[in-house]
């Protein structure tokens, strides 16, 4: 074989990154496809991780850079999968590389263009809480470190072109077709958040002091929209009472998803700890349904939150959250199911909803293109949930991370390595067959 | 017993049980030991006579006489005279039973089967229902969660004997919010039917007079005189494309006369609007109660009788569209009858939906301005039960000059008017009504529009009473949606909006 056997990895989150590094390390050529301008995924948005309380981007960024610099990994960011043909050992893949209107080889990521750009739009990376320019880098640690022009919001003033000293701005760029031949494919598309505005009694979207957990991660993150200060979103006041509500749309047959998202109990505990570390005088309440602290060190983590940090756990799914029109403070009505008392918690400054984490809607399109099957919830099906947890229903295509089933970061990483190993095995088998055995 | 204690329902019950006539004999005016007992009796008898006329039993089968204990002779002659008159009239028109095969009686269904059918087996005991329930907040003895919990533990007796079973408003707020979509309304209804089958009944408001009326209407022999309210010049038909299903409005008009609610004006308004829109509506001469209240009180047998006679009568009218002004009729005709007899051949529309169509098709046009700031009460049957939120709002906002100001809790989050299906009305109902009226008042609206005759009755009833709060904080005019439209169309000059009565 003259060509290096190669693998396409769909999704540049922590699972896709880990699978890429594993395969590249074994000498395979890896194409890492990512639809947004940067790899990093959800983990890059998190402030800290549980149960170790590591700074999330601090442990992720080195891996992102490693992907960028690895001779065997080619990043295809800001790109879309268009077509997959063939079978294991010989997939023909068509990818559309969307124009960034920036020459990636010239851009230094200095950001001067963004300083001059007159257009401000909500930053998707900050869950819309902060602003970015029409020419932007989603986050300071973006990989590739390169600007992107958001053509939908650009007014063609070309100021960026004038101020760019590298001459990287190129409005002539066209969408580019990339044709690849790969022996195996790994899908790692992660998750999306269920939109809790459908659960109207919680007033998300209407009551300004109600945030989702991922919004809260950005809200308290040092690189976030308010520089990591703990503030009331409605008026920038200093909060004294913060409450988390679990299972917002999870384990539900009506709204959201029927399954448990598996990480919320723990990340809420982590976020509670972040709050107490920021401001030890803030009262933190976690309204939980069943406390699922099932992983290594998890229960101990919860115990610590209770003991050392005084986080209050209340077993209840609150009935409603009502805003006081003048102060914008919130009152939570709940049934303390352990004491069977109907109570209300008033003067709450901030409510963090932990919404169901659901497989991405775009998985359907991906399934159509690749021929793999989805289950009823939109997760990728595997050929056996116990014995072949990363084998999709198409030979040579593997799945890992949250898009396969709900899981946290360490499980996603472990599963990514598993998918990489299975992909390597598939490639080796194809190679053996094509050379007539050894 | 003091004649003042004789409730209309006592008399109605006698007729239900086959009496041909009822004589109430009281002490002479001025002789009352309790000062005004006989004066009350006089009012009540007058009201009951009106009900008997509506039911077609005839007010002459009820007589009130003042006979003191010393007037043996008078007593004898009155009895003689009354029995003679009754003999001449013949036996009560009621009699004979309608044969109905029990269609979906769930009295035999086990608690576990009920739980399975209503998805209560999925309960996660999270307490979202109980912390939403307007009753549980006031009365910790009742909670939807605890009811399900008892059922989950297999405590059938505890479920059926629980007083809370009858406190539930079936307002659907818990079901609306339950992540598992547990059908609490159906669970409660079935458990009530099961409890009734075991001889356990709840308290009913107004001593159950409205249930008695419904049961009397379920009698196939009943021939009502229920169309007296139709103006002579109004052109109505027995058959036709559009049928206006009036519901119990003629009866409410009599029963709730003393709280100033003229329910029949809702029917009169709707009729005028239909005629103004160029429709010759059909009305059923012997329309019966839809049975909603009986079914939610656990009397499935009477409910099924009513369902059967009504469905037959509607089919006979040839109507393709049935319009109701009552959301309970709407729900019952549209979903509950369909469950019993399959999808009906006619379309059921609530007045708000029908009026929206008329407005959108230009069939009715508002002239001039009708300056009012109004708020809207979502009836639980129309809103949460049936998902109709937009139609009434469209109707209100299409009236020139009318400004709609929403209450804090509206649409899916709306607070119930405090009573449903005439199941008990007590302290908690009143508290809920005051809470809701305060909310309505705080919108700065000067008119509270409802799309349910019962919401209007309940709010006005509270406003007639001694209030624990400052009257200015709650007193607001109420008005039914159809009446509002008729007024805006200048179709009615009567002061149909219910002014709050001060007592």
Short mmCIF file of N, CA and C in Angstrom, two decimals, chain B residues 244-340:
data_model
loop_
_atom_site.label_atom_id
_atom_site.label_comp_id
_atom_site.label_asym_id
_atom_site.label_seq_id
_atom_site.Cartn_x
_atom_site.Cartn_y
_atom_site.Cartn_z
N UNK B 244 -76.64 25.09 18.11
CA UNK B 244 -76.11 25.73 19.31
C UNK B 244 -76.51 24.88 20.51
N UNK B 245 -75.51 24.30 21.15
CA UNK B 245 -75.74 23.46 22.33
C UNK B 245 -75.65 24.36 23.56
N UNK B 246 -76.79 24.59 24.17
CA UNK B 246 -76.90 25.62 25.21
C UNK B 246 -76.35 25.16 26.56
N UNK B 247 -76.45 23.87 26.81
CA UNK B 247 -75.99 23.37 28.11
C UNK B 247 -76.95 23.73 29.21
N UNK B 248 -76.47 23.87 30.42
CA UNK B 248 -77.34 24.05 31.59
C UNK B 248 -77.66 25.52 31.87
N UNK B 249 -77.38 26.41 30.93
CA UNK B 249 -77.57 27.84 31.19
C UNK B 249 -78.96 28.21 31.71
N UNK B 250 -80.06 27.62 31.16
CA UNK B 250 -81.37 27.99 31.71
C UNK B 250 -81.49 27.65 33.19
N UNK B 251 -80.86 26.58 33.60
CA UNK B 251 -80.92 26.16 35.01
C UNK B 251 -80.03 27.06 35.87
N UNK B 252 -78.81 27.33 35.36
CA UNK B 252 -77.92 28.23 36.12
C UNK B 252 -78.61 29.57 36.37
N UNK B 253 -79.35 30.00 35.36
CA UNK B 253 -80.00 31.29 35.44
C UNK B 253 -80.95 31.36 36.63
N UNK B 254 -81.57 30.23 36.94
CA UNK B 254 -82.48 30.19 38.08
C UNK B 254 -81.69 30.01 39.38
N UNK B 255 -80.78 29.03 39.36
CA UNK B 255 -80.07 28.68 40.60
C UNK B 255 -79.20 29.84 41.09
N UNK B 256 -78.58 30.55 40.15
CA UNK B 256 -77.64 31.59 40.58
C UNK B 256 -78.18 33.00 40.43
N UNK B 257 -79.48 33.06 40.38
CA UNK B 257 -80.15 34.35 40.26
C UNK B 257 -79.73 35.29 41.39
N UNK B 258 -79.60 34.72 42.60
CA UNK B 258 -79.36 35.58 43.76
C UNK B 258 -77.94 36.12 43.87
N UNK B 259 -77.02 35.65 43.02
CA UNK B 259 -75.69 36.27 43.06
C UNK B 259 -75.52 37.21 41.86
N UNK B 260 -76.61 37.49 41.22
CA UNK B 260 -76.59 38.51 40.17
C UNK B 260 -76.06 38.05 38.83
N UNK B 261 -75.86 36.75 38.68
CA UNK B 261 -75.36 36.26 37.39
C UNK B 261 -76.55 35.85 36.54
N UNK B 262 -76.66 36.46 35.39
CA UNK B 262 -77.75 36.09 34.48
C UNK B 262 -77.15 35.22 33.38
N UNK B 263 -77.00 33.94 33.71
CA UNK B 263 -76.32 33.04 32.78
C UNK B 263 -77.02 32.95 31.44
N UNK B 264 -78.33 33.11 31.45
CA UNK B 264 -79.06 32.91 30.19
C UNK B 264 -78.69 33.96 29.16
N UNK B 265 -78.16 35.09 29.64
CA UNK B 265 -77.76 36.13 28.69
C UNK B 265 -76.61 35.67 27.80
N UNK B 266 -75.88 34.70 28.28
CA UNK B 266 -74.82 34.13 27.44
C UNK B 266 -75.46 33.46 26.23
N UNK B 267 -76.52 32.68 26.51
CA UNK B 267 -77.21 31.99 25.42
C UNK B 267 -77.88 32.99 24.49
N UNK B 268 -78.54 33.99 25.10
CA UNK B 268 -79.23 34.99 24.28
C UNK B 268 -78.24 35.73 23.38
N UNK B 269 -77.08 36.06 23.94
CA UNK B 269 -76.06 36.77 23.16
C UNK B 269 -75.57 35.91 22.01
N UNK B 270 -75.29 34.66 22.31
CA UNK B 270 -74.77 33.77 21.28
C UNK B 270 -75.78 33.62 20.16
N UNK B 271 -77.04 33.48 20.54
CA UNK B 271 -78.10 33.32 19.54
C UNK B 271 -78.17 34.55 18.64
N UNK B 272 -78.12 35.72 19.26
CA UNK B 272 -78.19 36.97 18.48
C UNK B 272 -77.00 37.08 17.53
N UNK B 273 -75.83 36.68 18.01
CA UNK B 273 -74.64 36.76 17.15
C UNK B 273 -74.80 35.82 15.95
N UNK B 274 -75.28 34.61 16.22
CA UNK B 274 -75.45 33.63 15.15
C UNK B 274 -76.42 34.17 14.09
N UNK B 275 -77.52 34.73 14.57
CA UNK B 275 -78.52 35.25 13.64
C UNK B 275 -77.95 36.44 12.87
N UNK B 276 -77.22 37.30 13.58
CA UNK B 276 -76.61 38.46 12.92
C UNK B 276 -75.62 38.02 11.84
N UNK B 277 -75.02 36.84 12.04
CA UNK B 277 -74.06 36.35 11.07
C UNK B 277 -74.74 35.61 9.92
N UNK B 278 -76.07 35.67 9.90
CA UNK B 278 -76.82 35.06 8.80
C UNK B 278 -77.02 33.57 8.96
N UNK B 279 -76.91 33.10 10.20
CA UNK B 279 -77.07 31.66 10.44
C UNK B 279 -78.43 31.43 11.10
N UNK B 280 -79.12 30.40 10.64
CA UNK B 280 -80.36 30.03 11.33
C UNK B 280 -80.03 28.83 12.21
N UNK B 281 -79.71 29.09 13.47
CA UNK B 281 -79.20 28.01 14.31
C UNK B 281 -80.29 27.03 14.73
N UNK B 282 -79.88 25.79 14.87
CA UNK B 282 -80.79 24.79 15.42
C UNK B 282 -80.59 24.74 16.93
N UNK B 283 -81.70 24.59 17.64
CA UNK B 283 -81.63 24.40 19.10
C UNK B 283 -82.39 23.13 19.42
N UNK B 284 -81.89 22.36 20.36
CA UNK B 284 -82.58 21.12 20.73
C UNK B 284 -83.64 21.43 21.77
N UNK B 285 -84.88 21.01 21.47
CA UNK B 285 -86.00 21.29 22.38
C UNK B 285 -85.82 20.60 23.72
N UNK B 286 -85.24 19.43 23.66
CA UNK B 286 -85.13 18.64 24.88
C UNK B 286 -83.66 18.27 25.14
N UNK B 287 -82.79 19.26 24.88
CA UNK B 287 -81.36 19.04 25.12
C UNK B 287 -81.12 18.74 26.59
N UNK B 288 -80.20 17.83 26.84
CA UNK B 288 -79.91 17.48 28.24
C UNK B 288 -78.54 18.02 28.63
N UNK B 289 -78.32 17.99 29.92
CA UNK B 289 -76.99 18.32 30.44
C UNK B 289 -75.98 17.38 29.76
N UNK B 290 -74.77 17.89 29.47
CA UNK B 290 -73.80 17.04 28.77
C UNK B 290 -73.28 15.92 29.67
N UNK B 291 -73.41 16.09 30.98
CA UNK B 291 -72.99 15.04 31.90
C UNK B 291 -71.61 15.21 32.47
N UNK B 292 -70.96 16.31 32.08
CA UNK B 292 -69.59 16.55 32.55
C UNK B 292 -69.46 16.44 34.06
N UNK B 293 -70.35 17.15 34.76
CA UNK B 293 -70.20 17.22 36.21
C UNK B 293 -70.44 15.87 36.86
N UNK B 294 -71.44 15.16 36.36
CA UNK B 294 -71.71 13.84 36.93
C UNK B 294 -70.52 12.91 36.70
N UNK B 295 -69.92 13.02 35.51
CA UNK B 295 -68.81 12.11 35.23
C UNK B 295 -67.62 12.43 36.14
N UNK B 296 -67.39 13.71 36.41
CA UNK B 296 -66.28 14.05 37.30
C UNK B 296 -66.65 13.86 38.77
N UNK B 297 -67.93 13.59 39.03
CA UNK B 297 -68.32 13.28 40.40
C UNK B 297 -68.41 11.78 40.61
N UNK B 298 -68.09 11.03 39.56
CA UNK B 298 -68.05 9.58 39.70
C UNK B 298 -69.32 8.86 39.29
N UNK B 299 -70.34 9.60 38.85
CA UNK B 299 -71.59 8.95 38.45
C UNK B 299 -71.54 8.65 36.95
N UNK B 300 -70.83 7.59 36.61
CA UNK B 300 -70.62 7.28 35.20
C UNK B 300 -71.89 6.76 34.54
N UNK B 301 -72.75 6.17 35.35
CA UNK B 301 -73.96 5.60 34.78
C UNK B 301 -74.86 6.70 34.20
N UNK B 302 -75.13 7.71 35.03
CA UNK B 302 -75.97 8.81 34.55
C UNK B 302 -75.28 9.52 33.39
N UNK B 303 -73.96 9.63 33.51
CA UNK B 303 -73.21 10.29 32.44
C UNK B 303 -73.44 9.58 31.10
N UNK B 304 -73.37 8.27 31.15
CA UNK B 304 -73.53 7.52 29.90
C UNK B 304 -74.94 7.64 29.33
N UNK B 305 -75.93 7.72 30.23
CA UNK B 305 -77.31 7.92 29.77
C UNK B 305 -77.41 9.25 29.04
N UNK B 306 -76.86 10.28 29.67
CA UNK B 306 -76.92 11.61 29.06
C UNK B 306 -76.20 11.63 27.72
N UNK B 307 -75.04 10.98 27.71
CA UNK B 307 -74.25 10.95 26.48
C UNK B 307 -75.05 10.32 25.36
N UNK B 308 -75.76 9.27 25.70
CA UNK B 308 -76.50 8.53 24.69
C UNK B 308 -77.66 9.37 24.12
N UNK B 309 -78.45 9.97 25.02
CA UNK B 309 -79.59 10.73 24.51
C UNK B 309 -79.13 11.97 23.75
N UNK B 310 -78.09 12.61 24.24
CA UNK B 310 -77.61 13.81 23.55
C UNK B 310 -77.05 13.49 22.18
N UNK B 311 -76.25 12.44 22.10
CA UNK B 311 -75.65 12.08 20.82
C UNK B 311 -76.74 11.77 19.80
N UNK B 312 -77.76 11.02 20.25
CA UNK B 312 -78.86 10.68 19.35
C UNK B 312 -79.55 11.96 18.87
N UNK B 313 -79.82 12.87 19.81
CA UNK B 313 -80.54 14.10 19.46
C UNK B 313 -79.72 14.97 18.50
N UNK B 314 -78.43 15.04 18.74
CA UNK B 314 -77.58 15.87 17.87
C UNK B 314 -77.55 15.27 16.47
N UNK B 315 -77.41 13.95 16.41
CA UNK B 315 -77.39 13.28 15.11
C UNK B 315 -78.68 13.58 14.35
N UNK B 316 -79.80 13.51 15.08
CA UNK B 316 -81.12 13.74 14.48
C UNK B 316 -81.25 15.15 13.92
N UNK B 317 -80.57 16.08 14.55
CA UNK B 317 -80.69 17.47 14.09
C UNK B 317 -79.99 17.68 12.76
N UNK B 318 -79.14 16.74 12.37
CA UNK B 318 -78.43 16.85 11.10
C UNK B 318 -77.32 17.88 11.10
N UNK B 319 -76.95 18.34 12.29
CA UNK B 319 -75.93 19.40 12.37
C UNK B 319 -74.55 18.85 12.02
N UNK B 320 -73.79 19.68 11.29
CA UNK B 320 -72.40 19.29 11.03
C UNK B 320 -71.47 20.05 11.98
N UNK B 321 -71.99 21.14 12.54
CA UNK B 321 -71.20 21.90 13.51
C UNK B 321 -72.02 22.11 14.77
N UNK B 322 -71.42 21.79 15.91
CA UNK B 322 -72.08 22.04 17.18
C UNK B 322 -71.27 23.10 17.92
N UNK B 323 -71.94 24.19 18.28
CA UNK B 323 -71.26 25.28 18.98
C UNK B 323 -71.67 25.25 20.44
N UNK B 324 -70.70 25.37 21.33
CA UNK B 324 -71.02 25.43 22.76
C UNK B 324 -70.47 26.71 23.35
N UNK B 325 -71.17 27.25 24.34
CA UNK B 325 -70.62 28.41 25.04
C UNK B 325 -69.97 27.98 26.35
N UNK B 326 -70.08 26.69 26.66
CA UNK B 326 -69.52 26.18 27.91
C UNK B 326 -68.35 25.26 27.58
N UNK B 327 -67.17 25.53 28.13
CA UNK B 327 -66.00 24.70 27.85
C UNK B 327 -66.15 23.26 28.33
N UNK B 328 -67.00 23.06 29.35
CA UNK B 328 -67.19 21.70 29.85
C UNK B 328 -68.00 20.89 28.86
N UNK B 329 -69.05 21.51 28.30
CA UNK B 329 -69.80 20.85 27.22
C UNK B 329 -68.84 20.56 26.08
N UNK B 330 -68.01 21.53 25.78
CA UNK B 330 -67.07 21.42 24.67
C UNK B 330 -66.18 20.20 24.83
N UNK B 331 -65.56 20.10 26.00
CA UNK B 331 -64.68 18.96 26.26
C UNK B 331 -65.47 17.65 26.20
N UNK B 332 -66.65 17.65 26.84
CA UNK B 332 -67.42 16.42 26.94
C UNK B 332 -67.90 15.94 25.58
N UNK B 333 -68.47 16.86 24.81
CA UNK B 333 -68.98 16.47 23.49
C UNK B 333 -67.83 16.03 22.58
N UNK B 334 -66.73 16.76 22.68
CA UNK B 334 -65.64 16.53 21.72
C UNK B 334 -64.80 15.31 22.07
N UNK B 335 -64.47 15.14 23.34
CA UNK B 335 -63.58 14.02 23.65
C UNK B 335 -64.25 12.89 24.42
N UNK B 336 -65.08 13.22 25.41
CA UNK B 336 -65.63 12.15 26.24
C UNK B 336 -66.68 11.32 25.49
N UNK B 337 -67.54 12.02 24.72
CA UNK B 337 -68.51 11.27 23.92
C UNK B 337 -67.78 10.45 22.86
N UNK B 338 -66.74 11.04 22.30
CA UNK B 338 -65.99 10.33 21.26
C UNK B 338 -65.38 9.05 21.82
N UNK B 339 -64.97 9.13 23.11
CA UNK B 339 -64.40 7.94 23.74
C UNK B 339 -65.44 6.83 23.90
N UNK B 340 -66.69 7.27 24.14
CA UNK B 340 -67.76 6.29 24.34
C UNK B 340 -68.24 5.72 23.02
#
